[in-house]
Every structure is written in C-alpha cells, then in structure tokens.
C-alpha cells in the first residue's frame, strides 16, 4: 500500500492559515487559448475560464482530443502559443519560481529504462536539488523501496508508473499535475494510487489529474469536463450527477458530452 507519512509543518501551518483567509487557487485561467500545430495550427483550448481550488484532487475529463494534455502542458509551462490569463499557484504559468513547486507526470512516462529505480530518482534529485533522504522517502511513499535496485526496463507498467510519480514528488511539489497516471494499471493499483493522491491532498498538495476512467472521476473532489477545447462542466461529482439527472459518472459524462450545446 502506498503511504504518505509525516506531516510537513509548513503545510500544516498553511492549512490552518487557509481556514481564516481565502487561498490562492492552484490554477486560475481566464480566456485561456492554446493553439497547436504552429502557424496554421488549430485552437485546441478555446476561451477557458476556470479556477482549480488548492488542496483538492481535481479530475480533468473529456473525450480523446478534447484538449486535456494541451491544457496540462500550458499549466506546467511547456506549451507554446498560449494566450489569455494563466496563473499557477498565484504566479504566471512557466515562471521559473514554479519549477520546484510543480510536479508533472507526462502521458508517456519518461524514465530511463537502463537505470535502476533509485538511479533514476538520484538523477532527477540532482536536477531538482534534493538529497538522498528525499529519494528514500519518496520510494517509500510510492511503495517502491523493495524494487529500488531493479532496472526500470524490468518493471511492470504499474511499477514504472509509480517510478514516474516518485520523480514528480521529489521536489515536494505544491501542485502535482498527472496526465492519465493510471493507464494500464489493474484496479488494485489504481485504488492504491488514488489513496496516495488523497493522502497528498489532505497534506495540502493540489492535484490536477486527467483520466478516462469513470470510477476515478467519482473519486475526485471536483471535475472539469472538456469537449473540443471548451469547458462543458465544472463541479463536484454530486453536482454533475444532479445537473444531468444521472446516477453514475459515466452516464453524466455521456449526457454532457453528447447532449451539451455545440
Ligand atoms: N503537436 C500537435 N500539432 C497539432 N495538433 C496537435 C498536436 N498535439 C495535439 N494536437 C491536437 O490537439 C487536440 C487536443 O489534443 P490533446 O493531446 O490536448 O487531447 P487530449 O484530451 O489529451 O486527448 P487524449 O485523451 O487522447 O490524450 C487534438 O485535436 C490533437 O489532435
Ligand atoms: Mg492526452
């Protein structure tokens, strides 16, 4: 089972402070537009207005090609041709001060297959500027201590996904952005990873997680539903069920994607 042990005092204090004053959203977008494909490109995120609240697990849903990865890339500051307002933890997206405060797991995990789990983590620990203690800690948090000496090329899909997650956790990020982190994982591993996400959120971390799994949608504190680069819905799972008169996230998703205004 993944664990998240030990509370960071700084975060605990921040959470107490947040009870008395409004917190900055983890992500704030106003009129956000992303064009992909260069000069003759297409608008793939189209006039998005959204606040992702801090300290919650927010799911990003939408059909394939709806713009989830493009939005995520804009949030982490690697996407070109982004216009409008996009603030991350109160700073402009891409600001160098966000480097340590943001963890990102890409849709196709980028880990070195010929290095062991620990060697991968050591390499990225150098990039982020953290030490061996932190490497050992995140290996334990994602339950990979036992496999730390194994080359990543000899891991299962789930173990490899947890290696990527461990790398994203190295810098103790305030915002964790995960693009389909549970693809190819069995239900038990998916459940365990979601338990870890919620443990992180209860420790003050904000999470933005894209997914195609509707059981995962039901595990989110809030959901954002994209279609063709526009926001179709933004609310808690219960609110989306009530608004669509449905009883499952899957039915709500289908009702919104197929029935929403075009
Ligand atoms: N490099 C690119 N050049 C041009 N268009 C692109 C490029 N990358 C993505 N697109 C287009 O942008 C749109 C949004 O793609 P994006 O990857 O953000 O979707 P997604 O919601 O993450 O999809 P999936 O669920 O399949 O991962 C799609 O129409 C896609 O074809
Ligand atoms: Mg994608």
PDB file of C-alpha atoms and ligand atoms in Angstrom:
ATOM      1  CA  UNK A   1       0.000   0.000   0.000  1.00  0.00           C
ATOM      2  CA  UNK A   2       1.283   3.475  -0.776  1.00  0.00           C
ATOM      3  CA  UNK A   3       1.781   5.640   2.245  1.00  0.00           C
ATOM      4  CA  UNK A   4       2.230   9.280   2.921  1.00  0.00           C
ATOM      5  CA  UNK A   5       3.708   9.561   6.365  1.00  0.00           C
ATOM      6  CA  UNK A   6       4.738  12.510   8.421  1.00  0.00           C
ATOM      7  CA  UNK A   7       3.202  15.925   8.114  1.00  0.00           C
ATOM      8  CA  UNK A   8       5.221  18.824   6.854  1.00  0.00           C
ATOM      9  CA  UNK A   9       4.891  21.619   9.435  1.00  0.00           C
ATOM     10  CA  UNK A  10       4.984  24.287   6.776  1.00  0.00           C
ATOM     11  CA  UNK A  11       1.995  22.738   5.046  1.00  0.00           C
ATOM     12  CA  UNK A  12       0.119  22.150   8.290  1.00  0.00           C
ATOM     13  CA  UNK A  13       0.550  25.817   9.167  1.00  0.00           C
ATOM     14  CA  UNK A  14      -0.533  26.832   5.681  1.00  0.00           C
ATOM     15  CA  UNK A  15      -3.679  24.748   6.027  1.00  0.00           C
ATOM     16  CA  UNK A  16      -4.542  26.340   9.355  1.00  0.00           C
ATOM     17  CA  UNK A  17      -3.949  29.774   7.890  1.00  0.00           C
ATOM     18  CA  UNK A  18      -6.170  28.910   4.934  1.00  0.00           C
ATOM     19  CA  UNK A  19      -9.097  28.368   7.279  1.00  0.00           C
ATOM     20  CA  UNK A  20      -9.123  32.057   8.099  1.00  0.00           C
ATOM     21  CA  UNK A  21      -8.234  33.650   4.775  1.00  0.00           C
ATOM     22  CA  UNK A  22      -9.039  32.788   1.167  1.00  0.00           C
ATOM     23  CA  UNK A  23      -6.349  30.714  -0.529  1.00  0.00           C
ATOM     24  CA  UNK A  24      -4.986  31.341  -3.987  1.00  0.00           C
ATOM     25  CA  UNK A  25      -6.368  28.813  -6.450  1.00  0.00           C
ATOM     26  CA  UNK A  26      -3.849  26.211  -7.613  1.00  0.00           C
ATOM     27  CA  UNK A  27      -4.687  27.219 -11.194  1.00  0.00           C
ATOM     28  CA  UNK A  28      -6.602  30.242 -12.445  1.00  0.00           C
ATOM     29  CA  UNK A  29      -7.414  30.606 -16.155  1.00  0.00           C
ATOM     30  CA  UNK A  30      -9.276  33.437 -17.845  1.00  0.00           C
ATOM     31  CA  UNK A  31      -9.867  33.470 -21.575  1.00  0.00           C
ATOM     32  CA  UNK A  32      -7.188  30.800 -21.940  1.00  0.00           C
ATOM     33  CA  UNK A  33      -6.477  29.792 -25.508  1.00  0.00           C
ATOM     34  CA  UNK A  34      -3.987  27.243 -26.821  1.00  0.00           C
ATOM     35  CA  UNK A  35      -3.136  26.818 -30.496  1.00  0.00           C
ATOM     36  CA  UNK A  36      -1.287  23.678 -31.587  1.00  0.00           C
ATOM     37  CA  UNK A  37       0.407  22.905 -34.870  1.00  0.00           C
ATOM     38  CA  UNK A  38       2.296  26.138 -35.475  1.00  0.00           C
ATOM     39  CA  UNK A  39       1.337  28.981 -37.816  1.00  0.00           C
ATOM     40  CA  UNK A  40      -1.501  27.128 -39.491  1.00  0.00           C
ATOM     41  CA  UNK A  41      -2.455  25.443 -36.220  1.00  0.00           C
ATOM     42  CA  UNK A  42      -5.811  24.781 -34.667  1.00  0.00           C
ATOM     43  CA  UNK A  43      -7.339  26.178 -31.484  1.00  0.00           C
ATOM     44  CA  UNK A  44      -7.338  23.241 -29.053  1.00  0.00           C
ATOM     45  CA  UNK A  45      -8.207  25.135 -25.848  1.00  0.00           C
ATOM     46  CA  UNK A  46     -10.746  27.809 -26.542  1.00  0.00           C
ATOM     47  CA  UNK A  47     -11.509  30.638 -24.107  1.00  0.00           C
ATOM     48  CA  UNK A  48     -11.256  28.655 -20.879  1.00  0.00           C
ATOM     49  CA  UNK A  49     -12.320  30.326 -17.607  1.00  0.00           C
ATOM     50  CA  UNK A  50     -11.629  28.101 -14.622  1.00  0.00           C
ATOM     51  CA  UNK A  51     -10.326  28.012 -11.061  1.00  0.00           C
ATOM     52  CA  UNK A  52      -8.738  24.826  -9.763  1.00  0.00           C
ATOM     53  CA  UNK A  53      -9.016  25.100  -5.967  1.00  0.00           C
ATOM     54  CA  UNK A  54      -5.968  24.398  -3.823  1.00  0.00           C
ATOM     55  CA  UNK A  55      -5.661  21.283  -1.687  1.00  0.00           C
ATOM     56  CA  UNK A  56      -8.096  19.192  -3.701  1.00  0.00           C
ATOM     57  CA  UNK A  57      -7.951  16.347  -6.198  1.00  0.00           C
ATOM     58  CA  UNK A  58      -9.415  17.799  -9.394  1.00  0.00           C
ATOM     59  CA  UNK A  59     -10.173  15.471 -12.281  1.00  0.00           C
ATOM     60  CA  UNK A  60      -9.770  16.548 -15.879  1.00  0.00           C
ATOM     61  CA  UNK A  61     -12.070  14.558 -18.152  1.00  0.00           C
ATOM     62  CA  UNK A  62     -13.016  14.712 -21.771  1.00  0.00           C
ATOM     63  CA  UNK A  63     -13.039  12.665 -24.943  1.00  0.00           C
ATOM     64  CA  UNK A  64      -9.773  11.861 -26.676  1.00  0.00           C
ATOM     65  CA  UNK A  65      -8.516  15.008 -28.409  1.00  0.00           C
ATOM     66  CA  UNK A  66     -10.601  17.352 -26.230  1.00  0.00           C
ATOM     67  CA  UNK A  67      -7.531  19.277 -25.058  1.00  0.00           C
ATOM     68  CA  UNK A  68      -6.652  17.739 -21.689  1.00  0.00           C
ATOM     69  CA  UNK A  69      -2.938  17.284 -22.397  1.00  0.00           C
ATOM     70  CA  UNK A  70      -2.743  20.687 -24.097  1.00  0.00           C
ATOM     71  CA  UNK A  71      -4.238  22.352 -21.012  1.00  0.00           C
ATOM     72  CA  UNK A  72      -1.900  20.404 -18.733  1.00  0.00           C
ATOM     73  CA  UNK A  73       1.113  21.396 -20.851  1.00  0.00           C
ATOM     74  CA  UNK A  74       0.042  25.038 -20.615  1.00  0.00           C
ATOM     75  CA  UNK A  75      -0.279  24.761 -16.822  1.00  0.00           C
ATOM     76  CA  UNK A  76       3.212  23.301 -16.451  1.00  0.00           C
ATOM     77  CA  UNK A  77       4.604  25.952 -18.798  1.00  0.00           C
ATOM     78  CA  UNK A  78       5.879  23.817 -21.659  1.00  0.00           C
ATOM     79  CA  UNK A  79       3.200  24.623 -24.246  1.00  0.00           C
ATOM     80  CA  UNK A  80       3.742  27.221 -26.975  1.00  0.00           C
ATOM     81  CA  UNK A  81       1.086  29.571 -28.342  1.00  0.00           C
ATOM     82  CA  UNK A  82      -0.797  30.067 -25.085  1.00  0.00           C
ATOM     83  CA  UNK A  83      -2.762  33.330 -24.714  1.00  0.00           C
ATOM     84  CA  UNK A  84      -5.054  34.732 -22.033  1.00  0.00           C
ATOM     85  CA  UNK A  85      -4.515  34.626 -18.281  1.00  0.00           C
ATOM     86  CA  UNK A  86      -2.990  31.520 -16.739  1.00  0.00           C
ATOM     87  CA  UNK A  87      -1.805  31.668 -13.150  1.00  0.00           C
ATOM     88  CA  UNK A  88      -0.355  28.704 -11.302  1.00  0.00           C
ATOM     89  CA  UNK A  89      -0.059  28.966  -7.504  1.00  0.00           C
ATOM     90  CA  UNK A  90      -0.511  32.716  -7.960  1.00  0.00           C
ATOM     91  CA  UNK A  91       2.362  33.068 -10.470  1.00  0.00           C
ATOM     92  CA  UNK A  92       2.249  33.248 -14.264  1.00  0.00           C
ATOM     93  CA  UNK A  93       2.442  29.738 -15.786  1.00  0.00           C
ATOM     94  CA  UNK A  94       6.031  28.968 -16.772  1.00  0.00           C
ATOM     95  CA  UNK A  95       7.531  31.264 -14.105  1.00  0.00           C
ATOM     96  CA  UNK A  96      10.914  29.817 -13.039  1.00  0.00           C
ATOM     97  CA  UNK A  97       9.848  30.108  -9.380  1.00  0.00           C
ATOM     98  CA  UNK A  98       7.309  27.351 -10.080  1.00  0.00           C
ATOM     99  CA  UNK A  99       9.981  24.832 -11.037  1.00  0.00           C
ATOM    100  CA  UNK A 100      10.377  23.370  -7.543  1.00  0.00           C
ATOM    101  CA  UNK A 101       6.701  23.817  -6.643  1.00  0.00           C
ATOM    102  CA  UNK A 102       5.258  21.814  -9.539  1.00  0.00           C
ATOM    103  CA  UNK A 103       5.401  18.085 -10.209  1.00  0.00           C
ATOM    104  CA  UNK A 104       4.424  16.783 -13.637  1.00  0.00           C
ATOM    105  CA  UNK A 105       3.913  13.241 -14.863  1.00  0.00           C
ATOM    106  CA  UNK A 106       3.567  13.144 -18.648  1.00  0.00           C
ATOM    107  CA  UNK A 107       1.143  10.886 -20.508  1.00  0.00           C
ATOM    108  CA  UNK A 108       4.052   8.698 -21.682  1.00  0.00           C
ATOM    109  CA  UNK A 109       6.286   8.360 -18.634  1.00  0.00           C
ATOM    110  CA  UNK A 110       9.848   9.483 -19.258  1.00  0.00           C
ATOM    111  CA  UNK A 111      12.155   7.324 -17.188  1.00  0.00           C
ATOM    112  CA  UNK A 112      15.475   5.778 -18.136  1.00  0.00           C
ATOM    113  CA  UNK A 113      14.948   2.059 -18.784  1.00  0.00           C
ATOM    114  CA  UNK A 114      18.628   1.135 -18.338  1.00  0.00           C
ATOM    115  CA  UNK A 115      18.940   2.809 -14.923  1.00  0.00           C
ATOM    116  CA  UNK A 116      17.591   1.295 -11.722  1.00  0.00           C
ATOM    117  CA  UNK A 117      14.652   2.890  -9.933  1.00  0.00           C
ATOM    118  CA  UNK A 118      16.957   4.519  -7.385  1.00  0.00           C
ATOM    119  CA  UNK A 119      19.401   5.698 -10.062  1.00  0.00           C
ATOM    120  CA  UNK A 120      16.530   7.343 -11.936  1.00  0.00           C
ATOM    121  CA  UNK A 121      15.449   9.073  -8.755  1.00  0.00           C
ATOM    122  CA  UNK A 122      19.010  10.141  -7.930  1.00  0.00           C
ATOM    123  CA  UNK A 123      19.390  11.654 -11.376  1.00  0.00           C
ATOM    124  CA  UNK A 124      16.197  13.711 -11.064  1.00  0.00           C
ATOM    125  CA  UNK A 125      17.012  14.548  -7.426  1.00  0.00           C
ATOM    126  CA  UNK A 126      20.133  16.305  -8.715  1.00  0.00           C
ATOM    127  CA  UNK A 127      18.059  18.233 -11.237  1.00  0.00           C
ATOM    128  CA  UNK A 128      15.621  19.340  -8.529  1.00  0.00           C
ATOM    129  CA  UNK A 129      18.377  19.872  -5.932  1.00  0.00           C
ATOM    130  CA  UNK A 130      17.294  17.436  -3.222  1.00  0.00           C
ATOM    131  CA  UNK A 131      19.326  14.781  -1.430  1.00  0.00           C
ATOM    132  CA  UNK A 132      19.372  11.024  -0.879  1.00  0.00           C
ATOM    133  CA  UNK A 133      16.999  11.298   2.126  1.00  0.00           C
ATOM    134  CA  UNK A 134      14.289  12.609  -0.114  1.00  0.00           C
ATOM    135  CA  UNK A 135      14.918   9.820  -2.644  1.00  0.00           C
ATOM    136  CA  UNK A 136      14.480   7.204   0.076  1.00  0.00           C
ATOM    137  CA  UNK A 137      11.364   8.923   1.372  1.00  0.00           C
ATOM    138  CA  UNK A 138       9.528   9.100  -1.980  1.00  0.00           C
ATOM    139  CA  UNK A 139      10.487   5.495  -2.776  1.00  0.00           C
ATOM    140  CA  UNK A 140       8.718   4.521   0.424  1.00  0.00           C
ATOM    141  CA  UNK A 141       5.731   6.795  -0.306  1.00  0.00           C
ATOM    142  CA  UNK A 142       5.047   5.052  -3.624  1.00  0.00           C
ATOM    143  CA  UNK A 143       5.917   1.632  -2.157  1.00  0.00           C
ATOM    144  CA  UNK A 144       8.927   1.020  -4.381  1.00  0.00           C
ATOM    145  CA  UNK A 145      11.666   0.647  -1.764  1.00  0.00           C
ATOM    146  CA  UNK A 146      11.750  -3.103  -2.355  1.00  0.00           C
ATOM    147  CA  UNK A 147      12.361  -2.655  -6.095  1.00  0.00           C
ATOM    148  CA  UNK A 148      14.751   0.282  -5.896  1.00  0.00           C
ATOM    149  CA  UNK A 149      17.708  -1.738  -7.234  1.00  0.00           C
ATOM    150  CA  UNK A 150      15.903  -3.063 -10.293  1.00  0.00           C
ATOM    151  CA  UNK A 151      16.402  -1.544 -13.760  1.00  0.00           C
ATOM    152  CA  UNK A 152      13.256   0.335 -14.792  1.00  0.00           C
ATOM    153  CA  UNK A 153      13.223  -1.674 -18.045  1.00  0.00           C
ATOM    154  CA  UNK A 154      12.427  -4.764 -15.952  1.00  0.00           C
ATOM    155  CA  UNK A 155       9.431  -3.281 -14.124  1.00  0.00           C
ATOM    156  CA  UNK A 156       5.729  -3.840 -14.716  1.00  0.00           C
ATOM    157  CA  UNK A 157       3.615  -0.988 -16.101  1.00  0.00           C
ATOM    158  CA  UNK A 158       2.288  -0.121 -12.653  1.00  0.00           C
ATOM    159  CA  UNK A 159       5.744  -0.118 -11.089  1.00  0.00           C
ATOM    160  CA  UNK A 160       7.019   2.104 -13.876  1.00  0.00           C
ATOM    161  CA  UNK A 161       4.070   4.498 -13.379  1.00  0.00           C
ATOM    162  CA  UNK A 162       4.915   4.696  -9.677  1.00  0.00           C
ATOM    163  CA  UNK A 163       8.553   5.460 -10.565  1.00  0.00           C
ATOM    164  CA  UNK A 164       7.359   8.456 -12.612  1.00  0.00           C
ATOM    165  CA  UNK A 165       5.152   9.564  -9.768  1.00  0.00           C
ATOM    166  CA  UNK A 166       8.060   9.260  -7.322  1.00  0.00           C
ATOM    167  CA  UNK A 167      10.147  11.516  -9.578  1.00  0.00           C
ATOM    168  CA  UNK A 168       7.339  14.108  -9.654  1.00  0.00           C
ATOM    169  CA  UNK A 169       7.165  14.015  -5.837  1.00  0.00           C
ATOM    170  CA  UNK A 170      10.899  14.597  -5.308  1.00  0.00           C
ATOM    171  CA  UNK A 171      10.693  18.374  -5.030  1.00  0.00           C
ATOM    172  CA  UNK A 172       7.763  18.263  -2.543  1.00  0.00           C
ATOM    173  CA  UNK A 173       5.509  19.980  -5.064  1.00  0.00           C
ATOM    174  CA  UNK A 174       2.579  22.155  -4.003  1.00  0.00           C
ATOM    175  CA  UNK A 175       0.826  21.233  -7.257  1.00  0.00           C
ATOM    176  CA  UNK A 176       1.003  17.805  -8.849  1.00  0.00           C
ATOM    177  CA  UNK A 177      -0.175  17.536 -12.461  1.00  0.00           C
ATOM    178  CA  UNK A 178      -0.723  13.985 -13.668  1.00  0.00           C
ATOM    179  CA  UNK A 179      -1.695  13.127 -17.231  1.00  0.00           C
ATOM    180  CA  UNK A 180      -3.505   9.772 -17.210  1.00  0.00           C
ATOM    181  CA  UNK A 181      -1.316   8.344 -14.438  1.00  0.00           C
ATOM    182  CA  UNK A 182      -3.255   5.090 -14.098  1.00  0.00           C
ATOM    183  CA  UNK A 183      -3.435   3.894 -17.714  1.00  0.00           C
ATOM    184  CA  UNK A 184      -2.558   0.215 -17.922  1.00  0.00           C
ATOM    185  CA  UNK A 185      -2.850  -0.375 -14.177  1.00  0.00           C
ATOM    186  CA  UNK A 186      -5.014  -3.011 -12.556  1.00  0.00           C
ATOM    187  CA  UNK A 187      -7.914  -1.935 -10.298  1.00  0.00           C
ATOM    188  CA  UNK A 188      -5.993  -2.632  -7.092  1.00  0.00           C
ATOM    189  CA  UNK A 189      -3.042  -0.455  -8.131  1.00  0.00           C
ATOM    190  CA  UNK A 190      -5.407   2.266  -9.344  1.00  0.00           C
ATOM    191  CA  UNK A 191      -7.193   2.245  -5.997  1.00  0.00           C
ATOM    192  CA  UNK A 192      -3.874   2.430  -4.150  1.00  0.00           C
ATOM    193  CA  UNK A 193      -2.657   5.327  -6.287  1.00  0.00           C
ATOM    194  CA  UNK A 194      -5.894   7.218  -5.654  1.00  0.00           C
ATOM    195  CA  UNK A 195      -5.436   6.639  -1.933  1.00  0.00           C
ATOM    196  CA  UNK A 196      -1.998   8.215  -2.292  1.00  0.00           C
ATOM    197  CA  UNK A 197      -3.443  11.190  -4.235  1.00  0.00           C
ATOM    198  CA  UNK A 198      -5.961  11.844  -1.464  1.00  0.00           C
ATOM    199  CA  UNK A 199      -3.294  11.465   1.203  1.00  0.00           C
ATOM    200  CA  UNK A 200      -1.235  14.089  -0.620  1.00  0.00           C
ATOM    201  CA  UNK A 201      -4.266  16.400  -0.898  1.00  0.00           C
ATOM    202  CA  UNK A 202      -5.015  16.066   2.801  1.00  0.00           C
ATOM    203  CA  UNK A 203      -1.439  17.179   3.363  1.00  0.00           C
ATOM    204  CA  UNK A 204      -2.135  20.390   1.409  1.00  0.00           C
ATOM    205  CA  UNK A 205      -0.984  19.347  -2.071  1.00  0.00           C
ATOM    206  CA  UNK A 206      -3.203  20.332  -5.035  1.00  0.00           C
ATOM    207  CA  UNK A 207      -3.663  17.697  -7.732  1.00  0.00           C
ATOM    208  CA  UNK A 208      -4.887  18.008 -11.299  1.00  0.00           C
ATOM    209  CA  UNK A 209      -5.356  14.524 -12.742  1.00  0.00           C
ATOM    210  CA  UNK A 210      -6.579  13.629 -16.221  1.00  0.00           C
ATOM    211  CA  UNK A 211      -8.332  10.319 -16.703  1.00  0.00           C
ATOM    212  CA  UNK A 212     -10.634   8.318 -18.931  1.00  0.00           C
ATOM    213  CA  UNK A 213     -11.784   6.070 -16.067  1.00  0.00           C
ATOM    214  CA  UNK A 214     -15.194   6.975 -14.745  1.00  0.00           C
ATOM    215  CA  UNK A 215     -14.690   5.223 -11.413  1.00  0.00           C
ATOM    216  CA  UNK A 216     -11.750   7.595 -10.941  1.00  0.00           C
ATOM    217  CA  UNK A 217     -13.972  10.579 -11.775  1.00  0.00           C
ATOM    218  CA  UNK A 218     -16.116   9.593  -8.802  1.00  0.00           C
ATOM    219  CA  UNK A 219     -13.030   9.679  -6.575  1.00  0.00           C
ATOM    220  CA  UNK A 220     -12.269  13.340  -7.383  1.00  0.00           C
ATOM    221  CA  UNK A 221     -13.231  16.290  -5.172  1.00  0.00           C
ATOM    222  CA  UNK A 222     -14.098  18.257  -8.314  1.00  0.00           C
ATOM    223  CA  UNK A 223     -14.344  17.539 -12.018  1.00  0.00           C
ATOM    224  CA  UNK A 224     -13.609  19.591 -15.100  1.00  0.00           C
ATOM    225  CA  UNK A 225     -15.100  18.256 -18.305  1.00  0.00           C
ATOM    226  CA  UNK A 226     -13.647  19.411 -21.617  1.00  0.00           C
ATOM    227  CA  UNK A 227     -15.043  18.935 -25.098  1.00  0.00           C
ATOM    228  CA  UNK A 228     -13.386  20.351 -28.181  1.00  0.00           C
ATOM    229  CA  UNK A 229     -11.269  22.678 -26.041  1.00  0.00           C
ATOM    230  CA  UNK A 230     -14.197  24.178 -24.138  1.00  0.00           C
ATOM    231  CA  UNK A 231     -15.316  23.647 -20.567  1.00  0.00           C
ATOM    232  CA  UNK A 232     -18.590  21.704 -20.508  1.00  0.00           C
ATOM    233  CA  UNK A 233     -18.846  21.237 -16.766  1.00  0.00           C
ATOM    234  CA  UNK A 234     -17.067  22.247 -13.562  1.00  0.00           C
ATOM    235  CA  UNK A 235     -18.301  20.948 -10.232  1.00  0.00           C
ATOM    236  CA  UNK A 236     -18.273  18.191  -7.668  1.00  0.00           C
ATOM    237  CA  UNK A 237     -19.226  14.693  -8.852  1.00  0.00           C
ATOM    238  CA  UNK A 238     -22.526  15.031  -6.908  1.00  0.00           C
ATOM    239  CA  UNK A 239     -23.285  18.353  -8.611  1.00  0.00           C
ATOM    240  CA  UNK A 240     -22.669  16.851 -12.042  1.00  0.00           C
ATOM    241  CA  UNK A 241     -24.973  13.910 -11.295  1.00  0.00           C
ATOM    242  CA  UNK A 242     -27.686  16.285 -10.044  1.00  0.00           C
ATOM    243  CA  UNK A 243     -27.314  18.617 -13.036  1.00  0.00           C
ATOM    244  CA  UNK A 244     -27.629  15.751 -15.522  1.00  0.00           C
ATOM    245  CA  UNK A 245     -30.217  13.714 -13.613  1.00  0.00           C
ATOM    246  CA  UNK A 246     -27.946  10.670 -13.769  1.00  0.00           C
ATOM    247  CA  UNK A 247     -26.704   8.218 -11.174  1.00  0.00           C
ATOM    248  CA  UNK A 248     -23.201   7.422 -12.429  1.00  0.00           C
ATOM    249  CA  UNK A 249     -20.237   9.479 -13.601  1.00  0.00           C
ATOM    250  CA  UNK A 250     -20.261   7.521 -16.839  1.00  0.00           C
ATOM    251  CA  UNK A 251     -23.886   8.498 -17.604  1.00  0.00           C
ATOM    252  CA  UNK A 252     -23.233  12.109 -16.569  1.00  0.00           C
ATOM    253  CA  UNK A 253     -20.188  12.220 -18.853  1.00  0.00           C
ATOM    254  CA  UNK A 254     -22.153  10.803 -21.796  1.00  0.00           C
ATOM    255  CA  UNK A 255     -25.095  13.143 -21.180  1.00  0.00           C
ATOM    256  CA  UNK A 256     -22.802  16.170 -21.104  1.00  0.00           C
ATOM    257  CA  UNK A 257     -20.550  15.182 -23.990  1.00  0.00           C
ATOM    258  CA  UNK A 258     -23.369  14.101 -26.286  1.00  0.00           C
ATOM    259  CA  UNK A 259     -26.055  16.496 -25.119  1.00  0.00           C
ATOM    260  CA  UNK A 260     -24.218  19.752 -24.383  1.00  0.00           C
ATOM    261  CA  UNK A 261     -24.530  22.772 -26.683  1.00  0.00           C
ATOM    262  CA  UNK A 262     -22.221  22.786 -29.687  1.00  0.00           C
TER     263      UNK A 262
HETATM  264  N1  LIG B   1       1.644  18.744 -31.948  1.00  0.00           N
HETATM  265  C1  LIG B   1       0.399  18.941 -32.375  1.00  0.00           C
HETATM  266  N2  LIG B   1       0.133  19.596 -33.506  1.00  0.00           N
HETATM  267  C2  LIG B   1      -1.106  19.812 -33.923  1.00  0.00           C
HETATM  268  N3  LIG B   1      -2.198  19.401 -33.257  1.00  0.00           N
HETATM  269  C3  LIG B   1      -1.997  18.728 -32.125  1.00  0.00           C
HETATM  270  C4  LIG B   1      -0.709  18.465 -31.621  1.00  0.00           C
HETATM  271  N4  LIG B   1      -0.828  17.772 -30.479  1.00  0.00           N
HETATM  272  C5  LIG B   1      -2.157  17.621 -30.291  1.00  0.00           C
HETATM  273  N5  LIG B   1      -2.850  18.200 -31.270  1.00  0.00           N
HETATM  274  C6  LIG B   1      -4.309  18.240 -31.378  1.00  0.00           C
HETATM  275  O1  LIG B   1      -4.805  18.996 -30.305  1.00  0.00           O
HETATM  276  C7  LIG B   1      -6.055  18.483 -29.882  1.00  0.00           C
HETATM  277  C8  LIG B   1      -6.018  18.245 -28.391  1.00  0.00           C
HETATM  278  O2  LIG B   1      -5.052  17.246 -28.121  1.00  0.00           O
HETATM  279  P1  LIG B   1      -4.698  16.804 -26.640  1.00  0.00           P
HETATM  280  O3  LIG B   1      -3.493  15.952 -26.714  1.00  0.00           O
HETATM  281  O4  LIG B   1      -4.646  18.003 -25.775  1.00  0.00           O
HETATM  282  O5  LIG B   1      -6.013  15.941 -26.290  1.00  0.00           O
HETATM  283  P2  LIG B   1      -6.322  15.001 -25.044  1.00  0.00           P
HETATM  284  O6  LIG B   1      -7.641  15.451 -24.491  1.00  0.00           O
HETATM  285  O7  LIG B   1      -5.172  14.980 -24.114  1.00  0.00           O
HETATM  286  O8  LIG B   1      -6.522  13.588 -25.744  1.00  0.00           O
HETATM  287  P3  LIG B   1      -6.210  12.084 -25.181  1.00  0.00           P
HETATM  288  O9  LIG B   1      -7.342  11.759 -24.242  1.00  0.00           O
HETATM  289  O10 LIG B   1      -6.266  11.249 -26.419  1.00  0.00           O
HETATM  290  O11 LIG B   1      -4.880  12.105 -24.540  1.00  0.00           O
HETATM  291  C9  LIG B   1      -6.309  17.227 -30.691  1.00  0.00           C
HETATM  292  O12 LIG B   1      -7.202  17.559 -31.730  1.00  0.00           O
HETATM  293  C10 LIG B   1      -4.955  16.873 -31.248  1.00  0.00           C
HETATM  294  O13 LIG B   1      -5.071  16.234 -32.486  1.00  0.00           O
HETATM  295 MG1  LIG B   2      -3.884  13.495 -23.515  1.00  0.00          MG
END
